[in-house]
CSV table of N, CA and C in Angstrom, one decimal:
chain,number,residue,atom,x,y,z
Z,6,UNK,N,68.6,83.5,75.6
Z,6,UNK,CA,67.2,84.0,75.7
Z,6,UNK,C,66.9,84.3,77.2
Z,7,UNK,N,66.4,85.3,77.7
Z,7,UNK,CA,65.5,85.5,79.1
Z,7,UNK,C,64.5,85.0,79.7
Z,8,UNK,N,64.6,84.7,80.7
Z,8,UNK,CA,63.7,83.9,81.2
Z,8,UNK,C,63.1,85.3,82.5
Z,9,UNK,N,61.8,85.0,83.0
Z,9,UNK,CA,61.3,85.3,84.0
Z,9,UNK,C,62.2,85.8,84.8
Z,10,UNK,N,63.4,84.7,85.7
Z,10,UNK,CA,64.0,84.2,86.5
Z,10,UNK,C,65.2,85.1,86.2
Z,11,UNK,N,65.6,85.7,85.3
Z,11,UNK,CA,67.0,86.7,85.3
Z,11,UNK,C,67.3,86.3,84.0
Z,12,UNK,N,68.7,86.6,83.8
Z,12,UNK,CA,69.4,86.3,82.2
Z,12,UNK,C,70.5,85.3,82.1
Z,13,UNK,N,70.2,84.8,81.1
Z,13,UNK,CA,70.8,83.7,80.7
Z,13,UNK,C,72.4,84.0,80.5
Z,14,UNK,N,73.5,83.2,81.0
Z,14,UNK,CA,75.2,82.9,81.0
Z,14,UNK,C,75.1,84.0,79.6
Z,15,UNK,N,74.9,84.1,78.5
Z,15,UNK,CA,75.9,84.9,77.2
Z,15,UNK,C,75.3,86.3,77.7
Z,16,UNK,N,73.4,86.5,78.1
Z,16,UNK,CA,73.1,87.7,77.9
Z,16,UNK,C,73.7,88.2,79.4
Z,17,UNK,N,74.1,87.9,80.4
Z,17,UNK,CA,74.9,88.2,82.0
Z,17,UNK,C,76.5,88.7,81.2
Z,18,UNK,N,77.1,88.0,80.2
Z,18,UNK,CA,78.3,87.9,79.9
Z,18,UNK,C,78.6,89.6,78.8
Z,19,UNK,N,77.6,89.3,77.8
Z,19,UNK,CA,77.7,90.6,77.2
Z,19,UNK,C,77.0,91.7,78.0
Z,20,UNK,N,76.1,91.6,79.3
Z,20,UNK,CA,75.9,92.9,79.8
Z,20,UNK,C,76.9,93.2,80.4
Z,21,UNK,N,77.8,92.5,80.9
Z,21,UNK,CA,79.0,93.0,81.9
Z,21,UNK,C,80.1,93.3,80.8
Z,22,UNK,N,80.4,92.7,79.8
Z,22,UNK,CA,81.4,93.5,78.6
Z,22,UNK,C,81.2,94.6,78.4
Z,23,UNK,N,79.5,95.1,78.4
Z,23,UNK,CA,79.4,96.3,77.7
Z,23,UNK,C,79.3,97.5,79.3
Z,24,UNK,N,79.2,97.3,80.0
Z,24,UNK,CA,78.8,98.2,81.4
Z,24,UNK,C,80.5,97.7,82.2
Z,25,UNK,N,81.3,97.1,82.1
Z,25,UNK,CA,82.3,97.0,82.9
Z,25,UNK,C,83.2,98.8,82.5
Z,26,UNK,N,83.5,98.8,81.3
Z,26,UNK,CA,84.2,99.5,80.5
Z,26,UNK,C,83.6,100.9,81.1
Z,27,UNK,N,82.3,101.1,80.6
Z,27,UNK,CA,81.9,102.5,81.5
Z,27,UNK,C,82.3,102.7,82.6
Z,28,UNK,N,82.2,101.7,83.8
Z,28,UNK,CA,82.2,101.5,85.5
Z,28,UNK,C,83.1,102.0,85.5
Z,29,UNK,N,84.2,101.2,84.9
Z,29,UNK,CA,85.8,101.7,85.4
Z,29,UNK,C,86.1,103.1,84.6
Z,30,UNK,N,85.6,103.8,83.7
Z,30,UNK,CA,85.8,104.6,83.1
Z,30,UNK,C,85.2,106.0,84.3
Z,31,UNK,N,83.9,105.8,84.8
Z,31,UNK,CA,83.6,106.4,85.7
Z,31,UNK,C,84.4,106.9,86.8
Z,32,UNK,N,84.6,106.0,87.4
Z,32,UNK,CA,85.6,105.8,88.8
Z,32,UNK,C,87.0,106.6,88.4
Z,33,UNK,N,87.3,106.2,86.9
Z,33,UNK,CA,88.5,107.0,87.1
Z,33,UNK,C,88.5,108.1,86.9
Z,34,UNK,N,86.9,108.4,86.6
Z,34,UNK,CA,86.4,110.5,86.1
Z,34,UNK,C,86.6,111.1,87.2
Z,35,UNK,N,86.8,109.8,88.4
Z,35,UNK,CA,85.9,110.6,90.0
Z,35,UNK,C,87.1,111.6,90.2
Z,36,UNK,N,86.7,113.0,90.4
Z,36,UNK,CA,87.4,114.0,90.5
Z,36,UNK,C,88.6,114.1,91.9
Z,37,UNK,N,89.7,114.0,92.1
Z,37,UNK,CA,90.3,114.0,93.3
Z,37,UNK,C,90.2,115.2,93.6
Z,38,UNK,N,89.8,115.1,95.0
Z,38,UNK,CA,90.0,116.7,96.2
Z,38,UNK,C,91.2,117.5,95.9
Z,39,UNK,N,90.8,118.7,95.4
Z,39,UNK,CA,92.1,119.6,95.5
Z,39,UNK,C,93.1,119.8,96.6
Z,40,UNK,N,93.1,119.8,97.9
Z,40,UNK,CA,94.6,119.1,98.2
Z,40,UNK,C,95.1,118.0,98.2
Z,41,UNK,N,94.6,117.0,97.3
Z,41,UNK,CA,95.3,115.8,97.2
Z,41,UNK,C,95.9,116.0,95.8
Z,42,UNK,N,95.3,116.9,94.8
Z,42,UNK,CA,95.4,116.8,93.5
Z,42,UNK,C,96.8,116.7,93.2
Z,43,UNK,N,98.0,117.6,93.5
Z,43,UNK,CA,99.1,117.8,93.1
Z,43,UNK,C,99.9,115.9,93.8
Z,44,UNK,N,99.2,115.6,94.3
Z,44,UNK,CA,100.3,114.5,95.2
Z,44,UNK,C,100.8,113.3,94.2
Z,45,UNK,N,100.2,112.7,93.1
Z,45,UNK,CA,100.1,111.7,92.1
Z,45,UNK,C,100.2,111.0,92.6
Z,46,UNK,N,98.4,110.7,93.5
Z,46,UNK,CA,98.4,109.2,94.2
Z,46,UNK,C,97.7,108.6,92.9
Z,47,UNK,N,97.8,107.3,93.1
Z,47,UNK,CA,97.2,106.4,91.9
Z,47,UNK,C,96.4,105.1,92.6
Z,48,UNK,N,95.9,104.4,92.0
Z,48,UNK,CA,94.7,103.6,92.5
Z,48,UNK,C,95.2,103.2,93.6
Z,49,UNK,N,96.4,102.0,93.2
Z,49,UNK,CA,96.9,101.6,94.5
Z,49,UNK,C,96.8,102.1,96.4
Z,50,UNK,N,97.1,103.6,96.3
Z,50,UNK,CA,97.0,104.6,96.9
Z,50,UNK,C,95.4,104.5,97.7
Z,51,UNK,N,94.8,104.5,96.7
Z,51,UNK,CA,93.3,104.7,96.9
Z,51,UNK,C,93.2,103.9,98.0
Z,52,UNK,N,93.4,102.4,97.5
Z,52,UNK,CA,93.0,101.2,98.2
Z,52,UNK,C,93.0,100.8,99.6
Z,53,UNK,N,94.7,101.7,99.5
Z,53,UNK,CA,95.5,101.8,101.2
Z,53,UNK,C,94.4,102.9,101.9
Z,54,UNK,N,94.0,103.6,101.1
Z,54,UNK,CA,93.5,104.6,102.1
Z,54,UNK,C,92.2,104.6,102.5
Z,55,UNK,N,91.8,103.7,101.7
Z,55,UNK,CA,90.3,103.1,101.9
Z,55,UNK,C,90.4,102.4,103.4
Z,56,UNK,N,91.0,101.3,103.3
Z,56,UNK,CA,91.5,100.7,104.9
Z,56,UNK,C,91.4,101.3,105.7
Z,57,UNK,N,92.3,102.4,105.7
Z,57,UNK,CA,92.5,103.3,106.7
Z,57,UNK,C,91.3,103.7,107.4
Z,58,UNK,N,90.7,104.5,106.1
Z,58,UNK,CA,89.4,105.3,106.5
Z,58,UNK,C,88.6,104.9,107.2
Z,59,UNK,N,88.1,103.3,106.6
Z,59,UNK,CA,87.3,102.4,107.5
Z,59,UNK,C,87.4,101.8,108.4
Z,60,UNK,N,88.7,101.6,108.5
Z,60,UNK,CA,89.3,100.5,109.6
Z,60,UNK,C,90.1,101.0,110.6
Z,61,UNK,N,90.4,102.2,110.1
Z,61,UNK,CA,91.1,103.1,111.6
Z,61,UNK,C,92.6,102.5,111.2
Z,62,UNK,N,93.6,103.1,112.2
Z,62,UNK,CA,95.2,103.1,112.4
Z,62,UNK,C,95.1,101.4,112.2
Z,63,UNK,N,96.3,100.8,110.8
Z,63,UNK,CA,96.5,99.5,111.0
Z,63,UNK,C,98.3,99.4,110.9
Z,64,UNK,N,99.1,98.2,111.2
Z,64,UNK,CA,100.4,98.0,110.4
Z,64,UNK,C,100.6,98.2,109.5
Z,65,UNK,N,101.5,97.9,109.0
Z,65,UNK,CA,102.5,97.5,108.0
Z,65,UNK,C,101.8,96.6,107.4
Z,66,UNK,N,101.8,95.6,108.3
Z,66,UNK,CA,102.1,94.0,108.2
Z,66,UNK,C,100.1,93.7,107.9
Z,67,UNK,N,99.0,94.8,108.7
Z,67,UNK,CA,97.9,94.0,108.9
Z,67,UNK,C,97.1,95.2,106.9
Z,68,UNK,N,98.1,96.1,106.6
Z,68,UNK,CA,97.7,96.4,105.6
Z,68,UNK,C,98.0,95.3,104.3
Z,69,UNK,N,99.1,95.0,104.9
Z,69,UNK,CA,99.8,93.8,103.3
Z,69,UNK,C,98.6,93.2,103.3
Z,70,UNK,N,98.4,92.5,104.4
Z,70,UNK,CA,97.6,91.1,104.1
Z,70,UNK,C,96.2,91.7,103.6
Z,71,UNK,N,96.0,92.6,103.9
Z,71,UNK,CA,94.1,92.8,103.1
Z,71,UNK,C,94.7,93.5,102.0
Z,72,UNK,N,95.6,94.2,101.6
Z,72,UNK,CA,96.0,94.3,100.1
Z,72,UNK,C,96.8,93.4,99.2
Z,73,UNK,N,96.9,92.1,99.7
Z,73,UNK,CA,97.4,91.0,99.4
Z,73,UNK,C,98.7,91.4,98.4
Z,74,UNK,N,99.5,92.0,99.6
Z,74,UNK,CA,101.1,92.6,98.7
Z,74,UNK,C,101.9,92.1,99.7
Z,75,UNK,N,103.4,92.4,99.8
Z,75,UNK,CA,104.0,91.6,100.6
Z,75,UNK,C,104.4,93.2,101.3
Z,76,UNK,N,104.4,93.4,102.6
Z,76,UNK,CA,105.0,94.0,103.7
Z,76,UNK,C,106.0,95.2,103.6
Z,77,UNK,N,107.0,94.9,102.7
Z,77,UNK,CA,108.1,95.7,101.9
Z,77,UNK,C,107.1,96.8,100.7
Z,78,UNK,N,106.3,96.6,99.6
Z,78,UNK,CA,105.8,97.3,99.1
Z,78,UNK,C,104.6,98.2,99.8
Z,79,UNK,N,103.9,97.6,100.7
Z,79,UNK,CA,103.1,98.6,101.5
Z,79,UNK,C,103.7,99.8,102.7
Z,80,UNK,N,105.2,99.7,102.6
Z,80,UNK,CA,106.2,100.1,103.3
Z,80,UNK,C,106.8,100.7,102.7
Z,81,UNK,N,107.2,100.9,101.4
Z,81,UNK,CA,106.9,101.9,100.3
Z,81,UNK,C,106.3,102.7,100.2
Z,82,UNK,N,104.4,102.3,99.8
Z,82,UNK,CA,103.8,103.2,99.5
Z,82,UNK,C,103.7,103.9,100.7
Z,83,UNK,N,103.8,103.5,101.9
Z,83,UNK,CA,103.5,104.0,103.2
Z,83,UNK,C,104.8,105.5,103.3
Z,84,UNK,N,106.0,104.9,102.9
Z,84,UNK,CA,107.0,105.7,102.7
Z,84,UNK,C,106.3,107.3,102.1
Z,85,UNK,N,106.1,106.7,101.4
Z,85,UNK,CA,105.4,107.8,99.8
Z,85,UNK,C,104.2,108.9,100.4
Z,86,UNK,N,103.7,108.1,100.9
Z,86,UNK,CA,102.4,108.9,101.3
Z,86,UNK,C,102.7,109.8,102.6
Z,87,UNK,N,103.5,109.0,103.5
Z,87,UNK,CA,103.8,109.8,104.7
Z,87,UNK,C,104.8,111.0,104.3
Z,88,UNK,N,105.7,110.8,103.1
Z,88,UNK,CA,106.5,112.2,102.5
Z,88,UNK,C,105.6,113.6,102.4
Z,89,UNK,N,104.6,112.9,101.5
Z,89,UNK,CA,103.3,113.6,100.8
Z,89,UNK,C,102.4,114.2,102.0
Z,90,UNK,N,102.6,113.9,103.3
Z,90,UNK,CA,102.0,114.3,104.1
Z,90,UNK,C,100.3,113.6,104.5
Z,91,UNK,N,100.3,112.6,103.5
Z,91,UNK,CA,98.7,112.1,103.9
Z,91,UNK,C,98.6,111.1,104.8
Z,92,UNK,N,99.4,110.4,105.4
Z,92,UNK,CA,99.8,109.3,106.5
Z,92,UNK,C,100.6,109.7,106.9
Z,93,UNK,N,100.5,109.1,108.3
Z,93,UNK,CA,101.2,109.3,109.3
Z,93,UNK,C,101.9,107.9,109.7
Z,94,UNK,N,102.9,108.0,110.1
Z,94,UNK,CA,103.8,107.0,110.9
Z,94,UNK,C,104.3,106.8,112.4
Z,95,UNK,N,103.8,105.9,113.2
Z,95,UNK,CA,103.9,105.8,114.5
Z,95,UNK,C,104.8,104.2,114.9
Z,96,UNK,N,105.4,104.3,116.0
Z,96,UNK,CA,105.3,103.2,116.5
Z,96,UNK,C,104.6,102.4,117.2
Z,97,UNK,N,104.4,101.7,117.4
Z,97,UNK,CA,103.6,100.7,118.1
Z,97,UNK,C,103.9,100.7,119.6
Z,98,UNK,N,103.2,101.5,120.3
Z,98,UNK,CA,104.0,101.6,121.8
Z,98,UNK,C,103.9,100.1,122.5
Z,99,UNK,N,103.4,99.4,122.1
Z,99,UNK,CA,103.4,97.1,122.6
Z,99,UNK,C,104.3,96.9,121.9
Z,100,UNK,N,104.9,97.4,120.9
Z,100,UNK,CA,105.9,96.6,119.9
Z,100,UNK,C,106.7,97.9,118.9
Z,101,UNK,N,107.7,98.2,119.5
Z,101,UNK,CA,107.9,99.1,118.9
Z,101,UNK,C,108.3,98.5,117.8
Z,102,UNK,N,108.8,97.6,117.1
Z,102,UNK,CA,109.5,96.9,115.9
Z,102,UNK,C,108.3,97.4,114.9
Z,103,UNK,N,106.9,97.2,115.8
Z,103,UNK,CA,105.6,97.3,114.4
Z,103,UNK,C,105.3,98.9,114.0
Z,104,UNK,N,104.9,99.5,112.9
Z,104,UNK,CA,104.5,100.4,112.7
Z,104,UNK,C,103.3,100.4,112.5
Z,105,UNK,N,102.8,101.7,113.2
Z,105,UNK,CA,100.8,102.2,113.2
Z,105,UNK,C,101.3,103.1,112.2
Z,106,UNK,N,100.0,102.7,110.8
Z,106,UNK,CA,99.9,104.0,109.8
Z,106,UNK,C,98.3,104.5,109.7
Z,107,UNK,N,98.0,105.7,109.8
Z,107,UNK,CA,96.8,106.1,109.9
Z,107,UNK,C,96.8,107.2,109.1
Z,108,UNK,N,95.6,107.8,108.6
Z,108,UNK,CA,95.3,108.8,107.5
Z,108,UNK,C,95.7,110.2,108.5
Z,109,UNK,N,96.8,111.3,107.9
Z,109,UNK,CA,97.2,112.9,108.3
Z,109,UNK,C,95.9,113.5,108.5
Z,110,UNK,N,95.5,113.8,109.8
Z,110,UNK,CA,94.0,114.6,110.5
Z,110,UNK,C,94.2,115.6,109.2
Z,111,UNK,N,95.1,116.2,108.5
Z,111,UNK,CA,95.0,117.0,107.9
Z,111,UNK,C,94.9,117.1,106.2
Z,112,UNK,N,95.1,116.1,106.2
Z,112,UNK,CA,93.9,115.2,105.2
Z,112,UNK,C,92.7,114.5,105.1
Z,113,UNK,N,92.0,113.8,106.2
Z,113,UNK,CA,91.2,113.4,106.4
Z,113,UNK,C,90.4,113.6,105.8
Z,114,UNK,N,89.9,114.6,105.9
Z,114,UNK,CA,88.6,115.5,105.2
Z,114,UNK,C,89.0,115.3,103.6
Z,115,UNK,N,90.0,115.4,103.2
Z,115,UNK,CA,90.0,115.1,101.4
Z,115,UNK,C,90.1,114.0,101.3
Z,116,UNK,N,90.7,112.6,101.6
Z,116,UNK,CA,90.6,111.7,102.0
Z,116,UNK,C,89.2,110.8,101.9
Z,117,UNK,N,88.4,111.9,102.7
Z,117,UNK,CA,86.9,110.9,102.9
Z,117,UNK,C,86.0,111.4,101.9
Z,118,UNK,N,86.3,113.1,101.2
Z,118,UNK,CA,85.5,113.0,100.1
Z,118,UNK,C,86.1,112.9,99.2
Z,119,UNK,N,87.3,111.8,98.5
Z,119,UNK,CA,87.7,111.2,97.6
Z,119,UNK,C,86.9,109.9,97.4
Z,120,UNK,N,86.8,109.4,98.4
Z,120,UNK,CA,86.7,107.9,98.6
Z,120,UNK,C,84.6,108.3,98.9
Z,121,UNK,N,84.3,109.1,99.5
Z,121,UNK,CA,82.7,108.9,99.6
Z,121,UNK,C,81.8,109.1,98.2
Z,122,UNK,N,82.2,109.1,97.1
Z,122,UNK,CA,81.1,109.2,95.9
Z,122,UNK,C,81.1,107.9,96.0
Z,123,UNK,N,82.2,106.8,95.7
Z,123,UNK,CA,81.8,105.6,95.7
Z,123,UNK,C,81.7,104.6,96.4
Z,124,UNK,N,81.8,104.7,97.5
Z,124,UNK,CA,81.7,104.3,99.1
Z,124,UNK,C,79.6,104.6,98.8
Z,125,UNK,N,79.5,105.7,98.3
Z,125,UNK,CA,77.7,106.1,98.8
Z,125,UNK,C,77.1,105.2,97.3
Z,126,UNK,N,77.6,105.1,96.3
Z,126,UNK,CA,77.4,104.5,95.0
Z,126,UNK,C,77.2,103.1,95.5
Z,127,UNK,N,78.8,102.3,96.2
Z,127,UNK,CA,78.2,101.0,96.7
Z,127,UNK,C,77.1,100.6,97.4
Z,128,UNK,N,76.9,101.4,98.4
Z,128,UNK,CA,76.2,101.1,99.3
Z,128,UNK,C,75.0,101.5,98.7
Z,129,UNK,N,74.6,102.6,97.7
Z,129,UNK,CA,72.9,102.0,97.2
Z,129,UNK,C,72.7,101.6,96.5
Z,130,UNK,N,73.5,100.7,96.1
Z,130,UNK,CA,73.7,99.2,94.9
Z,130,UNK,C,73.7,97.9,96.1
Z,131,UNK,N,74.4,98.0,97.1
Z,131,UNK,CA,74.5,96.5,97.7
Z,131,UNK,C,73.1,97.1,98.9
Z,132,UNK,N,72.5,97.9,99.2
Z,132,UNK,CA,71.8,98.2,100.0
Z,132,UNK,C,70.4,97.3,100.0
Z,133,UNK,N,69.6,97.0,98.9
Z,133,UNK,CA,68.7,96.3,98.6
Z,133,UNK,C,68.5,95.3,98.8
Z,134,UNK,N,70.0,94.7,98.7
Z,134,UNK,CA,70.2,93.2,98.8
Z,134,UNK,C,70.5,92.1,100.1
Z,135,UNK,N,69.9,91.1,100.2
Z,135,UNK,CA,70.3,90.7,101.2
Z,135,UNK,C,71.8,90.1,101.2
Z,136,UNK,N,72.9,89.8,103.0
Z,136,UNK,CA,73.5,89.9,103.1
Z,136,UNK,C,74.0,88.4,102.3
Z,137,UNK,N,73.4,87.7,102.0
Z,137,UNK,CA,73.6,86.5,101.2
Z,137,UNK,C,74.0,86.9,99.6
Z,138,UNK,N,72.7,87.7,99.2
Z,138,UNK,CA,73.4,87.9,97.9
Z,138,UNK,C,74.8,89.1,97.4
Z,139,UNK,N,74.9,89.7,99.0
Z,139,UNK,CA,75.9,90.9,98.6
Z,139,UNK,C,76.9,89.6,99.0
Z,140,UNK,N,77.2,89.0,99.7
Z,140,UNK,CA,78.5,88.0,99.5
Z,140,UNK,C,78.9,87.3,98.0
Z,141,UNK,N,77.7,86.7,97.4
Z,141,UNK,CA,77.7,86.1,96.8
Z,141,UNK,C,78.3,87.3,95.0
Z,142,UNK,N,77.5,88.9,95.3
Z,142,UNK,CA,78.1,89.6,94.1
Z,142,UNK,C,79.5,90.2,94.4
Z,143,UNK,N,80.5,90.2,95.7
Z,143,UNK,CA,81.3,90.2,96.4
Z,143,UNK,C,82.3,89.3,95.7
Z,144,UNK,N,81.7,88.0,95.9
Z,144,UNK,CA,82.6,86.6,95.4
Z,144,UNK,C,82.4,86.4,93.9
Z,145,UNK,N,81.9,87.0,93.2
Z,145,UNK,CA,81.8,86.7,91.7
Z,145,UNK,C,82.9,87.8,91.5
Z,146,UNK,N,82.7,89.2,92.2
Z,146,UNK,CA,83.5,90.4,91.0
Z,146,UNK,C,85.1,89.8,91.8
Z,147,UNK,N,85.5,89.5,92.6
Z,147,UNK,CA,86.7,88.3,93.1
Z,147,UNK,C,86.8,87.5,91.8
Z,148,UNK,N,86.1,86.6,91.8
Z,148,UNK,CA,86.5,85.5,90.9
Z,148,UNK,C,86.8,85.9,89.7
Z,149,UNK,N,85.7,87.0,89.4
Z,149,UNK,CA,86.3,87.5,87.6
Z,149,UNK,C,87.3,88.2,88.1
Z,150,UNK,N,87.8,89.3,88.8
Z,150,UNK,CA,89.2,89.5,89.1
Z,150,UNK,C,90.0,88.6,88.9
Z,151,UNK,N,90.1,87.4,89.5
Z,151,UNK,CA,91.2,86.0,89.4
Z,151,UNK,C,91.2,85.7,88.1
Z,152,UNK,N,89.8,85.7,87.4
Z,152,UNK,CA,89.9,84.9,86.3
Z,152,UNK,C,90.9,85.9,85.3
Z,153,UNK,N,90.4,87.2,85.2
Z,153,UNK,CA,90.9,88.3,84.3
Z,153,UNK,C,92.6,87.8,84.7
Z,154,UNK,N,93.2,88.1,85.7
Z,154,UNK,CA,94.5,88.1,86.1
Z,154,UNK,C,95.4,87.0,85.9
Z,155,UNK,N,94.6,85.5,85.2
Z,155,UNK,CA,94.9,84.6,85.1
Z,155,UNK,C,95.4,83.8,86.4
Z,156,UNK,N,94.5,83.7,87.8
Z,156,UNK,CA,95.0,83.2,88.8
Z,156,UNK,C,93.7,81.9,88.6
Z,157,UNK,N,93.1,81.5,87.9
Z,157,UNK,CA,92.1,81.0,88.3
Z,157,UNK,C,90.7,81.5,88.1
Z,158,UNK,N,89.7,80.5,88.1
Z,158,UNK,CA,88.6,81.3,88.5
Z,158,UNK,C,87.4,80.3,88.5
């Protein structure tokens, strides 16, 4: 039953059963930029390039750890994408052993309006909220991840 105060554990549980299914059904309508279209990037893809976008030129090594994959697979997709033309590959002029991957200037622009319907979608969803509760809906859609994946939760 509802209280004043928000919704009760089953009615929180069946609203997210019934609205998860659309969410992700949305996201995957989101139309890719016609020069990306022919490339068959897939979510994974997305994720790496999200980084990029926000965070500027990173490793190899500093992409694994925020995509929590191991080094060799982001060195892959990095492979893949830099064939494809949408990353670029540099050395590390401090270390040449490290590789700088950053988004192809010549992508960019498809790139950022791939990723900006739901980049502008989050942000006037978590915009309302203080920075307490955006951690806290941050660390729940985490934990139901873990939980769904069977890591815990």
């Amino acid at each position: 039953m509802s209280t004043d105060e928000g919704l009760s554990l089953d009615e929180g549980v069946r609203t997210l059963l019934l609205l998860m299914p659309r969410l992700v059904g949305r996201a995957k309508r989101m139309p890719v930029p016609e020069p990306l279209r022919t490339l068959d990037l897939a979510p994974r893809h997305l994720s790496l390039l999200s980084y990029l976008l926000f965070d500027g030129p990173l490793t190899v090594n500093e992409l694994a750890a925020r995509l929590e994959v191991a080094p060799a697979t982001v060195s892959l997709m990095v492979g893949d994408l830099s064939r494809k033309g949408v990353v670029n590959r540099r050395e590390d002029e401090a270390d040449r052993r490290r590789t700088i991957v950053s988004i192809a200037e010549t992508n960019r622009e498809a790139v950022d309006a791939w990723l900006a319907r739901g980049a502008c979608a989050w942000r006037s969803a978590l915009e309302p909220l203080t920075s307490e509760q955006r951690r806290v809906f941050v660390e729940t859609l985490r934990s139901y991840e873990r939980a769904v994946a069977g890591d815990g939760g």
